[in-house]
């Protein structure tokens, strides 16, 4: 859900153009989904769009309904020069912490792009990279490339969480996608912690502790 206190913005090529004028024309937008969830992976997408300067329909995935996101995800795959989606699962999150795991998934997504990017725009994700990078806040609402990445990351992760709902019934993953909904908290109390939960996240850790203490 978007914050009503923030001014309305729409995506364009302004951030990408800051790279284009320096001769970097293959600009990858990078965004993630699921960093704050209690279960499932954090998912990172990277997208290189053609630098045509044409108006595109892509917008911050949080401002779109599910059906529209699905439509636009197909459009991203159709028009992109390259795109990739990578996941960091709870064991990697536990090992690296959530920010480290997000960076690791982003590095894998960028490495999977063909052609390779020459520069990056991210949504406030300050990746360790030799590439020129712009990482302003709200880039998913400002940049076509980052908006496209946000759409892929969100739709891919939502589909994955729906599949996990069938594998781990009772938690409600298909509805809340692993986030801290009251239904999820109640399921943790009743069913305990599954192998796709993030043991280091406080609500999950507390549920584990209650189970251990009986």
mmCIF file of C-alpha atoms in Angstrom:
data_model
loop_
_atom_site.group_PDB
_atom_site.id
_atom_site.type_symbol
_atom_site.label_atom_id
_atom_site.label_comp_id
_atom_site.label_asym_id
_atom_site.label_seq_id
_atom_site.Cartn_x
_atom_site.Cartn_y
_atom_site.Cartn_z
ATOM 1 C CA UNK A 1 0.000 0.000 0.000
ATOM 2 C CA UNK A 2 1.340 3.417 -0.890
ATOM 3 C CA UNK A 3 1.807 6.091 1.774
ATOM 4 C CA UNK A 4 -0.871 8.776 1.310
ATOM 5 C CA UNK A 5 1.442 11.334 2.927
ATOM 6 C CA UNK A 6 3.890 11.091 0.023
ATOM 7 C CA UNK A 7 3.335 13.212 -3.086
ATOM 8 C CA UNK A 8 2.031 11.376 -6.124
ATOM 9 C CA UNK A 9 4.694 10.634 -8.718
ATOM 10 C CA UNK A 10 4.835 8.667 -11.944
ATOM 11 C CA UNK A 11 7.681 6.761 -13.515
ATOM 12 C CA UNK A 12 9.695 8.114 -16.413
ATOM 13 C CA UNK A 13 13.246 7.928 -17.822
ATOM 14 C CA UNK A 14 14.782 10.729 -15.715
ATOM 15 C CA UNK A 15 17.029 8.475 -13.639
ATOM 16 C CA UNK A 16 18.078 6.368 -16.615
ATOM 17 C CA UNK A 17 18.959 9.512 -18.559
ATOM 18 C CA UNK A 18 21.519 10.418 -15.904
ATOM 19 C CA UNK A 19 23.389 7.290 -17.015
ATOM 20 C CA UNK A 20 22.655 7.714 -20.740
ATOM 21 C CA UNK A 21 24.326 11.136 -20.894
ATOM 22 C CA UNK A 22 27.492 9.493 -19.560
ATOM 23 C CA UNK A 23 27.424 6.842 -22.279
ATOM 24 C CA UNK A 24 25.878 4.001 -20.246
ATOM 25 C CA UNK A 25 22.899 2.826 -22.280
ATOM 26 C CA UNK A 26 22.239 -0.645 -20.835
ATOM 27 C CA UNK A 27 20.769 0.413 -17.509
ATOM 28 C CA UNK A 28 19.408 -2.282 -15.213
ATOM 29 C CA UNK A 29 16.638 -1.487 -12.790
ATOM 30 C CA UNK A 30 16.756 -3.561 -9.598
ATOM 31 C CA UNK A 31 14.070 -4.063 -6.958
ATOM 32 C CA UNK A 32 13.052 -6.595 -4.352
ATOM 33 C CA UNK A 33 9.915 -8.045 -2.812
ATOM 34 C CA UNK A 34 9.471 -9.749 0.536
ATOM 35 C CA UNK A 35 12.150 -8.191 2.713
ATOM 36 C CA UNK A 36 9.738 -7.713 5.610
ATOM 37 C CA UNK A 37 7.937 -11.044 5.349
ATOM 38 C CA UNK A 38 8.144 -13.670 8.082
ATOM 39 C CA UNK A 39 8.253 -16.587 5.653
ATOM 40 C CA UNK A 40 9.441 -17.408 2.169
ATOM 41 C CA UNK A 41 12.297 -15.856 0.228
ATOM 42 C CA UNK A 42 13.257 -12.311 -0.486
ATOM 43 C CA UNK A 43 12.993 -11.998 -4.263
ATOM 44 C CA UNK A 44 15.062 -9.662 -6.421
ATOM 45 C CA UNK A 45 14.473 -8.810 -10.074
ATOM 46 C CA UNK A 46 16.752 -6.996 -12.499
ATOM 47 C CA UNK A 47 15.498 -5.596 -15.805
ATOM 48 C CA UNK A 48 17.191 -3.846 -18.726
ATOM 49 C CA UNK A 49 14.696 -1.986 -20.900
ATOM 50 C CA UNK A 50 15.413 -0.628 -24.388
ATOM 51 C CA UNK A 51 16.543 2.995 -24.069
ATOM 52 C CA UNK A 52 13.984 4.325 -26.538
ATOM 53 C CA UNK A 53 12.680 7.112 -24.338
ATOM 54 C CA UNK A 54 9.130 6.004 -25.189
ATOM 55 C CA UNK A 55 6.369 6.216 -22.608
ATOM 56 C CA UNK A 56 5.702 2.887 -20.877
ATOM 57 C CA UNK A 57 2.878 1.617 -18.639
ATOM 58 C CA UNK A 58 5.146 0.385 -15.830
ATOM 59 C CA UNK A 59 4.568 1.689 -12.302
ATOM 60 C CA UNK A 60 5.442 0.791 -8.733
ATOM 61 C CA UNK A 61 4.015 -2.686 -8.139
ATOM 62 C CA UNK A 62 2.576 -1.590 -4.778
ATOM 63 C CA UNK A 63 0.281 0.831 -6.613
ATOM 64 C CA UNK A 64 -1.131 -1.888 -8.891
ATOM 65 C CA UNK A 65 -3.784 -4.536 -8.421
ATOM 66 C CA UNK A 66 -2.898 -8.201 -8.822
ATOM 67 C CA UNK A 67 -4.466 -8.602 -12.275
ATOM 68 C CA UNK A 68 -2.754 -5.482 -13.610
ATOM 69 C CA UNK A 69 0.596 -6.598 -12.193
ATOM 70 C CA UNK A 70 0.232 -9.916 -13.986
ATOM 71 C CA UNK A 71 -0.533 -8.159 -17.276
ATOM 72 C CA UNK A 72 2.421 -5.826 -16.896
ATOM 73 C CA UNK A 73 4.785 -8.635 -15.885
ATOM 74 C CA UNK A 74 4.105 -10.267 -19.245
ATOM 75 C CA UNK A 75 4.740 -6.925 -20.948
ATOM 76 C CA UNK A 76 8.053 -6.489 -19.100
ATOM 77 C CA UNK A 77 9.225 -9.895 -20.304
ATOM 78 C CA UNK A 78 8.112 -9.065 -23.836
ATOM 79 C CA UNK A 79 9.886 -5.722 -24.197
ATOM 80 C CA UNK A 80 12.958 -6.123 -21.967
ATOM 81 C CA UNK A 81 16.412 -6.553 -23.466
ATOM 82 C CA UNK A 82 17.148 -8.797 -20.477
ATOM 83 C CA UNK A 83 15.531 -9.738 -17.203
ATOM 84 C CA UNK A 84 16.254 -12.088 -14.308
ATOM 85 C CA UNK A 85 14.672 -13.011 -10.984
ATOM 86 C CA UNK A 86 16.513 -14.600 -8.053
ATOM 87 C CA UNK A 87 15.454 -15.693 -4.565
ATOM 88 C CA UNK A 88 17.251 -15.768 -1.229
ATOM 89 C CA UNK A 89 15.621 -18.373 0.996
ATOM 90 C CA UNK A 90 15.388 -18.375 4.799
ATOM 91 C CA UNK A 91 18.611 -20.349 5.302
ATOM 92 C CA UNK A 92 20.544 -17.710 3.347
ATOM 93 C CA UNK A 93 18.696 -14.937 5.193
ATOM 94 C CA UNK A 94 19.656 -16.572 8.484
ATOM 95 C CA UNK A 95 23.284 -16.794 7.384
ATOM 96 C CA UNK A 96 23.703 -13.329 5.855
ATOM 97 C CA UNK A 97 20.851 -11.326 7.504
ATOM 98 C CA UNK A 98 18.037 -9.901 5.400
ATOM 99 C CA UNK A 99 20.051 -7.073 3.856
ATOM 100 C CA UNK A 100 22.994 -9.330 3.037
ATOM 101 C CA UNK A 101 20.705 -11.929 1.490
ATOM 102 C CA UNK A 102 18.983 -9.233 -0.566
ATOM 103 C CA UNK A 103 22.359 -8.072 -1.864
ATOM 104 C CA UNK A 104 23.333 -11.665 -2.686
ATOM 105 C CA UNK A 105 20.123 -12.280 -4.642
ATOM 106 C CA UNK A 106 20.598 -8.975 -6.468
ATOM 107 C CA UNK A 107 24.142 -9.958 -7.435
ATOM 108 C CA UNK A 108 22.868 -13.261 -8.851
ATOM 109 C CA UNK A 109 20.103 -11.530 -10.800
ATOM 110 C CA UNK A 110 22.544 -9.020 -12.292
ATOM 111 C CA UNK A 111 25.004 -11.778 -13.189
ATOM 112 C CA UNK A 112 22.229 -13.593 -15.054
ATOM 113 C CA UNK A 113 21.489 -10.660 -17.379
ATOM 114 C CA UNK A 114 22.533 -11.036 -21.002
ATOM 115 C CA UNK A 115 23.528 -8.543 -22.277
ATOM 116 C CA UNK A 116 25.321 -7.315 -19.190
ATOM 117 C CA UNK A 117 24.287 -4.002 -17.644
ATOM 118 C CA UNK A 118 26.533 -0.963 -17.851
ATOM 119 C CA UNK A 119 24.864 0.937 -14.993
ATOM 120 C CA UNK A 120 22.205 0.447 -12.331
ATOM 121 C CA UNK A 121 19.205 2.150 -10.789
ATOM 122 C CA UNK A 122 17.829 0.659 -7.576
ATOM 123 C CA UNK A 123 15.158 1.512 -5.042
ATOM 124 C CA UNK A 124 17.478 2.722 -2.266
ATOM 125 C CA UNK A 125 19.431 -0.543 -2.423
ATOM 126 C CA UNK A 126 23.082 0.481 -2.229
ATOM 127 C CA UNK A 127 24.666 -2.521 -3.858
ATOM 128 C CA UNK A 128 28.407 -3.142 -3.701
ATOM 129 C CA UNK A 129 29.251 -2.967 -7.400
ATOM 130 C CA UNK A 130 31.852 -1.465 -9.715
ATOM 131 C CA UNK A 131 29.028 -0.274 -11.973
ATOM 132 C CA UNK A 132 27.744 3.302 -11.797
ATOM 133 C CA UNK A 133 24.674 3.222 -9.571
ATOM 134 C CA UNK A 134 21.838 5.538 -8.607
ATOM 135 C CA UNK A 135 19.912 4.410 -5.522
ATOM 136 C CA UNK A 136 17.349 7.066 -4.577
ATOM 137 C CA UNK A 137 14.333 6.330 -2.379
ATOM 138 C CA UNK A 138 11.083 5.600 -4.211
ATOM 139 C CA UNK A 139 12.905 4.677 -7.416
ATOM 140 C CA UNK A 140 10.244 2.011 -7.988
ATOM 141 C CA UNK A 141 7.781 4.880 -8.465
ATOM 142 C CA UNK A 142 10.191 7.143 -10.374
ATOM 143 C CA UNK A 143 12.030 4.904 -12.844
ATOM 144 C CA UNK A 144 10.545 2.734 -15.571
ATOM 145 C CA UNK A 145 13.363 0.224 -15.153
ATOM 146 C CA UNK A 146 12.966 -0.120 -11.394
ATOM 147 C CA UNK A 147 9.175 -0.202 -11.701
ATOM 148 C CA UNK A 148 9.523 -3.063 -14.199
ATOM 149 C CA UNK A 149 11.800 -4.902 -11.761
ATOM 150 C CA UNK A 150 9.345 -4.303 -8.916
ATOM 151 C CA UNK A 151 6.550 -5.827 -10.995
ATOM 152 C CA UNK A 152 8.564 -8.954 -11.802
ATOM 153 C CA UNK A 153 9.793 -9.400 -8.234
ATOM 154 C CA UNK A 154 6.301 -9.029 -6.778
ATOM 155 C CA UNK A 155 4.510 -11.295 -9.266
ATOM 156 C CA UNK A 156 7.196 -14.005 -9.126
ATOM 157 C CA UNK A 157 7.228 -14.020 -5.329
ATOM 158 C CA UNK A 158 3.432 -13.959 -5.033
ATOM 159 C CA UNK A 159 3.177 -16.966 -7.358
ATOM 160 C CA UNK A 160 5.829 -18.790 -5.354
ATOM 161 C CA UNK A 161 4.054 -18.096 -2.057
ATOM 162 C CA UNK A 162 0.825 -19.450 -3.549
ATOM 163 C CA UNK A 163 2.664 -22.669 -4.400
ATOM 164 C CA UNK A 164 4.072 -22.814 -0.863
ATOM 165 C CA UNK A 165 0.526 -22.492 0.469
ATOM 166 C CA UNK A 166 -0.231 -25.882 -1.064
ATOM 167 C CA UNK A 167 2.950 -27.398 0.390
ATOM 168 C CA UNK A 168 2.443 -25.901 3.857
ATOM 169 C CA UNK A 169 -1.332 -25.725 4.345
ATOM 170 C CA UNK A 170 -2.837 -23.791 7.209
ATOM 171 C CA UNK A 171 -0.511 -20.790 7.284
ATOM 172 C CA UNK A 172 -2.409 -18.782 4.676
ATOM 173 C CA UNK A 173 0.615 -18.017 2.496
ATOM 174 C CA UNK A 174 -1.578 -17.563 -0.590
ATOM 175 C CA UNK A 175 -3.424 -14.673 1.032
ATOM 176 C CA UNK A 176 -0.817 -12.795 3.108
ATOM 177 C CA UNK A 177 2.281 -13.942 1.138
ATOM 178 C CA UNK A 178 4.245 -14.603 4.324
ATOM 179 C CA UNK A 179 3.786 -11.172 5.881
ATOM 180 C CA UNK A 180 2.707 -10.513 9.458
ATOM 181 C CA UNK A 181 -1.056 -10.723 9.110
ATOM 182 C CA UNK A 182 -3.146 -11.705 12.164
ATOM 183 C CA UNK A 183 -3.994 -14.982 10.369
ATOM 184 C CA UNK A 184 -0.287 -15.719 10.055
ATOM 185 C CA UNK A 185 0.421 -14.977 13.717
ATOM 186 C CA UNK A 186 -2.453 -17.250 14.760
ATOM 187 C CA UNK A 187 -1.202 -20.045 12.485
ATOM 188 C CA UNK A 188 2.281 -19.817 13.987
ATOM 189 C CA UNK A 189 0.787 -20.233 17.448
ATOM 190 C CA UNK A 190 -1.290 -23.217 16.353
ATOM 191 C CA UNK A 191 0.989 -25.003 13.879
ATOM 192 C CA UNK A 192 4.459 -23.919 14.912
ATOM 193 C CA UNK A 193 7.236 -22.853 12.595
ATOM 194 C CA UNK A 194 7.721 -24.364 9.142
ATOM 195 C CA UNK A 195 11.012 -24.795 7.302
ATOM 196 C CA UNK A 196 10.188 -21.815 5.078
ATOM 197 C CA UNK A 197 9.838 -19.440 8.030
ATOM 198 C CA UNK A 198 12.625 -16.994 8.871
ATOM 199 C CA UNK A 199 13.811 -18.140 12.268
ATOM 200 C CA UNK A 200 15.716 -14.929 12.947
ATOM 201 C CA UNK A 201 12.654 -12.696 12.576
ATOM 202 C CA UNK A 202 11.288 -11.815 16.008
ATOM 203 C CA UNK A 203 7.693 -13.143 15.694
ATOM 204 C CA UNK A 204 9.016 -16.443 14.330
ATOM 205 C CA UNK A 205 11.744 -16.651 16.963
ATOM 206 C CA UNK A 206 9.158 -16.089 19.694
ATOM 207 C CA UNK A 207 6.967 -18.845 18.256
ATOM 208 C CA UNK A 208 9.964 -21.203 18.265
ATOM 209 C CA UNK A 209 10.758 -20.278 21.847
ATOM 210 C CA UNK A 210 7.199 -20.944 22.973
ATOM 211 C CA UNK A 211 7.303 -24.393 21.334
ATOM 212 C CA UNK A 212 10.614 -25.228 23.004
ATOM 213 C CA UNK A 213 9.447 -24.093 26.423
ATOM 214 C CA UNK A 214 6.167 -25.936 25.961
#
